[in-house]
Coordinates of C-alpha atoms in Angstrom, one line a residue:
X1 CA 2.9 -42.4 -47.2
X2 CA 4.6 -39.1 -47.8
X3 CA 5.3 -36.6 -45.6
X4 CA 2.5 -34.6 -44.0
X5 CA 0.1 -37.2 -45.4
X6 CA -2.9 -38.0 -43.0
X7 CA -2.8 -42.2 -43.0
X8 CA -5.0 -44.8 -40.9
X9 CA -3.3 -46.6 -37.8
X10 CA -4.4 -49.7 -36.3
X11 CA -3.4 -50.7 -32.7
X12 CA -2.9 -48.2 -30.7
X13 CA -4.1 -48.4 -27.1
X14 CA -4.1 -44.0 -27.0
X15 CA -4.7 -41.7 -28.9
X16 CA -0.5 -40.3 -29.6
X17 CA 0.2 -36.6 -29.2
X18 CA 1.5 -34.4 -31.9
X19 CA 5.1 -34.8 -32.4
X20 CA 4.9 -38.2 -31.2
X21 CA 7.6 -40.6 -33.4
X22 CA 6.7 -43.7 -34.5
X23 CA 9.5 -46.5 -35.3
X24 CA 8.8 -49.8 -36.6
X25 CA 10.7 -52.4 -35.0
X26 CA 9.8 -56.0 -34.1
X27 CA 6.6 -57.1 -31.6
X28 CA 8.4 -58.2 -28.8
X29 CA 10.8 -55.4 -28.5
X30 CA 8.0 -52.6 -29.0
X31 CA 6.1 -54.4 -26.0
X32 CA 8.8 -53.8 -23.9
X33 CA 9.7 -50.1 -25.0
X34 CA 5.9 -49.6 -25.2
X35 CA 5.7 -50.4 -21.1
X36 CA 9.1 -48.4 -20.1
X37 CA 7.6 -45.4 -22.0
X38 CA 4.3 -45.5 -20.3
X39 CA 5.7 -46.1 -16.7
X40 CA 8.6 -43.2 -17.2
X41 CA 5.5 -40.8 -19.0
X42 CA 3.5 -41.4 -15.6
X43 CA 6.7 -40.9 -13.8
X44 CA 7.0 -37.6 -15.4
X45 CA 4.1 -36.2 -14.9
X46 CA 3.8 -37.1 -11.2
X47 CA 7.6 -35.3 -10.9
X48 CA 6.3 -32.4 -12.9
X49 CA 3.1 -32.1 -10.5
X50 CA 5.0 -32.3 -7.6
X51 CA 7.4 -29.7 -8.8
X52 CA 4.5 -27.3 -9.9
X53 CA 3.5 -27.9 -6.4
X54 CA 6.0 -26.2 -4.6
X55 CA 5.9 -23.2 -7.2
X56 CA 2.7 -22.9 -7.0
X57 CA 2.6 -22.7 -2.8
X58 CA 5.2 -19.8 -2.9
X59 CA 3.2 -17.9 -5.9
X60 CA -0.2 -18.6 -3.4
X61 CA 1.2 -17.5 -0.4
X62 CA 2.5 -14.0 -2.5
X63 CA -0.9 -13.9 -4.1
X64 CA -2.6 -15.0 -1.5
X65 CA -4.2 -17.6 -2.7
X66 CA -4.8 -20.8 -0.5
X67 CA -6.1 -24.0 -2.3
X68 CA -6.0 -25.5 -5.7
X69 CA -8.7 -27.7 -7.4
X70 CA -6.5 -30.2 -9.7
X71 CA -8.1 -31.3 -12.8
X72 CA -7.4 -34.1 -15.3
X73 CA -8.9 -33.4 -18.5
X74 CA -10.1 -36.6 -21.3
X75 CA -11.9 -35.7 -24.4
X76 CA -13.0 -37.6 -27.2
X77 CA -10.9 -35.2 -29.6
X78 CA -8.1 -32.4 -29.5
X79 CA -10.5 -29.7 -30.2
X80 CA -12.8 -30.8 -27.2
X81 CA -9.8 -31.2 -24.9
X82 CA -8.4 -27.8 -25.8
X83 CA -11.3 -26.0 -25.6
X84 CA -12.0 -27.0 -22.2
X85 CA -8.5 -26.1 -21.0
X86 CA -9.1 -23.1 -22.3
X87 CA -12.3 -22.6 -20.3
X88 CA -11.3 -24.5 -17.3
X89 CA -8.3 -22.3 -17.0
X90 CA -10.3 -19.3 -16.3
X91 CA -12.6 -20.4 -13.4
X92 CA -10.9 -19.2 -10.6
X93 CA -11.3 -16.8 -7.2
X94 CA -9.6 -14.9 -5.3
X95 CA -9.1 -18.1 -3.4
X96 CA -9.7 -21.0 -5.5
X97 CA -8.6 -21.8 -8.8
X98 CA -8.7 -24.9 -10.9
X99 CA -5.5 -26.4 -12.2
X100 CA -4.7 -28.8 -15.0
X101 CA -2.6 -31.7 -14.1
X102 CA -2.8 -33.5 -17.5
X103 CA -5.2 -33.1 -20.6
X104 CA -5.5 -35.5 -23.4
X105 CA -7.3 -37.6 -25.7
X106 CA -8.8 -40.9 -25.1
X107 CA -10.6 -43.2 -22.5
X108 CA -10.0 -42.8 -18.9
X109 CA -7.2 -45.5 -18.1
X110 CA -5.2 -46.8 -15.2
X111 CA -2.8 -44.4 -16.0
X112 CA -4.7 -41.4 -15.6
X113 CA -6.4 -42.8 -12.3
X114 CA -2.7 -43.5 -10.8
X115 CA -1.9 -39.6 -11.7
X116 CA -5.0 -38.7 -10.3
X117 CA -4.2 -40.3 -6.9
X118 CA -0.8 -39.1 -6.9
X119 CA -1.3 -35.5 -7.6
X120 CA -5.3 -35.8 -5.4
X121 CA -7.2 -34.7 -8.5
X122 CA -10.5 -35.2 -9.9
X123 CA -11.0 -36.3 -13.2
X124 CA -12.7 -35.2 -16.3
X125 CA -14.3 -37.2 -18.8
X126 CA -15.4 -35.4 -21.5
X127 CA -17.5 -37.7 -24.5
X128 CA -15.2 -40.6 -23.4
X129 CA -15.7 -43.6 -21.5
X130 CA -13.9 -45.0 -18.8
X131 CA -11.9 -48.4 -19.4
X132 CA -13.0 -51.1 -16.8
X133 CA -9.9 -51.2 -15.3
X134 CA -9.6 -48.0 -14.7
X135 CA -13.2 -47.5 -13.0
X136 CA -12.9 -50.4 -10.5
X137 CA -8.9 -48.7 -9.5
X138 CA -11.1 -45.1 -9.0
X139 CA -13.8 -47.1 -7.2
X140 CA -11.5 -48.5 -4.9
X141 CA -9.0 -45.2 -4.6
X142 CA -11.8 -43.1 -4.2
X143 CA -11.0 -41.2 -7.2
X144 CA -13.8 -38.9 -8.6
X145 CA -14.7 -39.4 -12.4
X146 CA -17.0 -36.6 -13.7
X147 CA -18.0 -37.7 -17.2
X148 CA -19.9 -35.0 -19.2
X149 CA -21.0 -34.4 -22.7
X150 CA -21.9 -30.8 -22.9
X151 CA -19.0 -28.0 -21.9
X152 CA -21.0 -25.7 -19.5
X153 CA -22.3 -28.6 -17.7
X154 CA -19.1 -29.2 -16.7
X155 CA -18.0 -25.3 -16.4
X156 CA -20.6 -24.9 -14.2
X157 CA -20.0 -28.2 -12.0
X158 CA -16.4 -26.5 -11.6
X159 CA -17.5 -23.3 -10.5
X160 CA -19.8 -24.6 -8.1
X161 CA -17.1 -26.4 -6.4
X162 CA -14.2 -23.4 -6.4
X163 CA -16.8 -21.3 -4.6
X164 CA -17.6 -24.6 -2.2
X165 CA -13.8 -24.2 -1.4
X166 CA -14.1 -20.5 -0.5
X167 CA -13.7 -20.1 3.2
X168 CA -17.2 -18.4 4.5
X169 CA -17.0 -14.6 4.9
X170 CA -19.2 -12.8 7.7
X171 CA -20.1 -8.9 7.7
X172 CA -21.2 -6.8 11.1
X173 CA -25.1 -6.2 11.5
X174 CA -26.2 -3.7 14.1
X175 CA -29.1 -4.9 15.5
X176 CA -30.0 -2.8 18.5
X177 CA -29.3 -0.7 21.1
X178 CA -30.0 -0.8 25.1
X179 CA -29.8 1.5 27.5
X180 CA -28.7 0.4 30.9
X181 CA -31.5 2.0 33.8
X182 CA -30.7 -0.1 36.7
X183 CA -28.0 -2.6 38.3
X184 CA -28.7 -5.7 40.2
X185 CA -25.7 -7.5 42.0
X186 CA -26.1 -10.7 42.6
X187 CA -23.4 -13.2 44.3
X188 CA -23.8 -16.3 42.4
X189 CA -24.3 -14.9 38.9
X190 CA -23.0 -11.4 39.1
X191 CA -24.0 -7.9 37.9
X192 CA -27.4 -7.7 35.8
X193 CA -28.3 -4.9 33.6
X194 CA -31.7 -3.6 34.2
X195 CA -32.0 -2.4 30.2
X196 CA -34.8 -0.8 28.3
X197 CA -34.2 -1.3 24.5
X198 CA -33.8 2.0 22.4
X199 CA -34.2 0.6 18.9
X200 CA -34.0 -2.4 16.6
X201 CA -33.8 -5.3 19.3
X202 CA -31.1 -7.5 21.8
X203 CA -30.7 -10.8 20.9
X204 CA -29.7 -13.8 23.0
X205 CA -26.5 -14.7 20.7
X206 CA -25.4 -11.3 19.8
X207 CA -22.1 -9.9 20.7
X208 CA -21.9 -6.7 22.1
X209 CA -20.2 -3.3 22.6
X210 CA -20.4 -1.2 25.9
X211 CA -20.1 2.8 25.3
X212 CA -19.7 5.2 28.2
X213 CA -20.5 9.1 27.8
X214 CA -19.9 7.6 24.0
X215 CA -16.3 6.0 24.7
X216 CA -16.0 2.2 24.1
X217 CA -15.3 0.7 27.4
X218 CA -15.5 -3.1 26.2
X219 CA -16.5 -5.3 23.7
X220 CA -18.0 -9.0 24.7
X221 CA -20.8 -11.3 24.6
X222 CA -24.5 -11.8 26.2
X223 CA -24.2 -14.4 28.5
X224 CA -28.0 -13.7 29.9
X225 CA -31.0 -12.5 28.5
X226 CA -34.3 -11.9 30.4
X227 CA -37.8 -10.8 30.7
X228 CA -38.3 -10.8 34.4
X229 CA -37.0 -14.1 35.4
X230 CA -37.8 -16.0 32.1
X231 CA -34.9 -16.7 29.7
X232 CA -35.8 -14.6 26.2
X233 CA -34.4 -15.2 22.7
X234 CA -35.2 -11.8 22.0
X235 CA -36.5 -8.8 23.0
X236 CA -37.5 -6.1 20.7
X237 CA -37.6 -1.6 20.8
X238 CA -39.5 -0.4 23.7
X239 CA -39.1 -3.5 26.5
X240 CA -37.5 -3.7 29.2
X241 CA -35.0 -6.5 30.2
X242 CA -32.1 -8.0 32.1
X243 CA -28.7 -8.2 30.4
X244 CA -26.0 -10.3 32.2
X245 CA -22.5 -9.7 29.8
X246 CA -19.9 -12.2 29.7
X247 CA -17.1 -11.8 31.8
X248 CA -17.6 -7.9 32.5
X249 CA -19.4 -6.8 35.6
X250 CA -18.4 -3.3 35.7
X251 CA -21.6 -1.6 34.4
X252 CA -22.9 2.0 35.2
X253 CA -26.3 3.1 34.9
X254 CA -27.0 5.3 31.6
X255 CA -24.2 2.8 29.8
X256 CA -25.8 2.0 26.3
X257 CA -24.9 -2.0 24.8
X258 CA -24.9 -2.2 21.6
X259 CA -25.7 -5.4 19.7
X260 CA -24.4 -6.7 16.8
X261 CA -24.0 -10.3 15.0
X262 CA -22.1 -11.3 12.1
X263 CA -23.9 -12.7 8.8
X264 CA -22.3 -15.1 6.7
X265 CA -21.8 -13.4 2.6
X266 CA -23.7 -15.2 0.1
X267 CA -21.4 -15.9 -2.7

């Protein structure tokens, strides 16, 4: 075969890379070469990922960005495997992002469960099967194996768990104002807050702000809520109740509390 002419090879236990050599030499030397290769390959790419590693916590901390997802990618061809780097590379948030330990071509093997362990990544199988070996090593390791034969399947699978690694986010919701009429002191609980409710409602697990003559005075919680002496959830615009706050007794008639609560963002 000349050069650059495309020839059938028996043998081979992967699929080789381009710019891979190949040398003919004898059978028992090229086992021998053929195992140092594969345990200094494995070598490398644990040393690379540890390396990226510590790049990548300084660039996160200046980007602030706090987690990775590690990916390794196997496809039944190049094309496949490159277009889903390609994709894979671009599912990210501004907290999350995917990242590609290793991508190649070929059944799952030992190899790519050990780099998996090492560098705490899930792995890919795209079209591909997973050697025997190598399933009963994940099974044991605990080492995920997501095969899939359609791209978006998996795209979407990814997305799904970047936004699972987002931490939650909460916004403030007013929900209602009470005016304080009357005060009751009493030596085991404390001050109550004779309140009539101006709008929207109090609720039992709300926090709370305090505002005098319209400054804030304090900001705290509801330890107490009540309809007469019965404990309430809630009581809505236009009822009258008792309000004991936690860890603030200093309360003036005509005080307003306001009541809000924080609700978790949907993503």
């Amino acid at each position: 075969a000349g050069p650059s002419t495309p020839v059938y090879i028996l043998g081979l236990d992967e699929v080789p890379q381009s710019g891979d050599k190949l040398t003919v030499i004898d059978e028992k030397m090229s086992k021998l070469i053929a195992e140092e290769r594969k345990n200094k390959i494995k070598l490398d790419k644990i040393k690379a990922q540890q390396a990226v590693s510590v790049e990548d916590f300084f660039n996160k901390v200046k980007d602030g960005e706090l987690k990775n997802l590690n990916v390794i990618i196997k496809a039944d061809v190049q094309g496949s495997c490159e277009a889903l780097k390609q994709s894979v590379i671009k599912i990210k948030n501004e907290e999350a992002k995917v990242s590609i330990v290793h991508a190649g071509v070929g059944a799952v093997n030992e190899s790519d469960v050990l780099l998996a362990e090492a560098s705490n990544a899930k792995i890919i199988a795209f079209n591909v099967k997973t050697e025997p070996k190598a399933k009963t090593l994940a099974e044991k390791d605990k080492i995920d194996i997501n095969a899939y034969s359609v791209i978006y399947e998996c795209l979407e699978d990814l997305e799904r768990t970047i936004k699972g690694m987002q931490a939650p986010k909460y916004q403030e919701k007013i929900v209602g104002h009470a005016e304080i009429r009357k005060l009751f002191k009493i030596s085991s609980v404390g001050t109550i807050a004779g309140s009539y409710v101006l709008d929207g409602k109090i609720v039992r697990n709300a926090k709370v702000r305090l505002f005098r003559d319209g400054q804030l005075v304090t900001e705290t919680e509801i330890a107490t809520l009540q309809i007469g002496k019965d404990n309430a959830k809630e009581v809505n615009k236009g009822f009258e109740c008792g309000i004991k706050l936690d860890g603030f007794n200093d309360l003036q008639e005509g005080d307003v509390i306001e009541a809000y609560i924080n609700e978790e963002i949907k993503f």
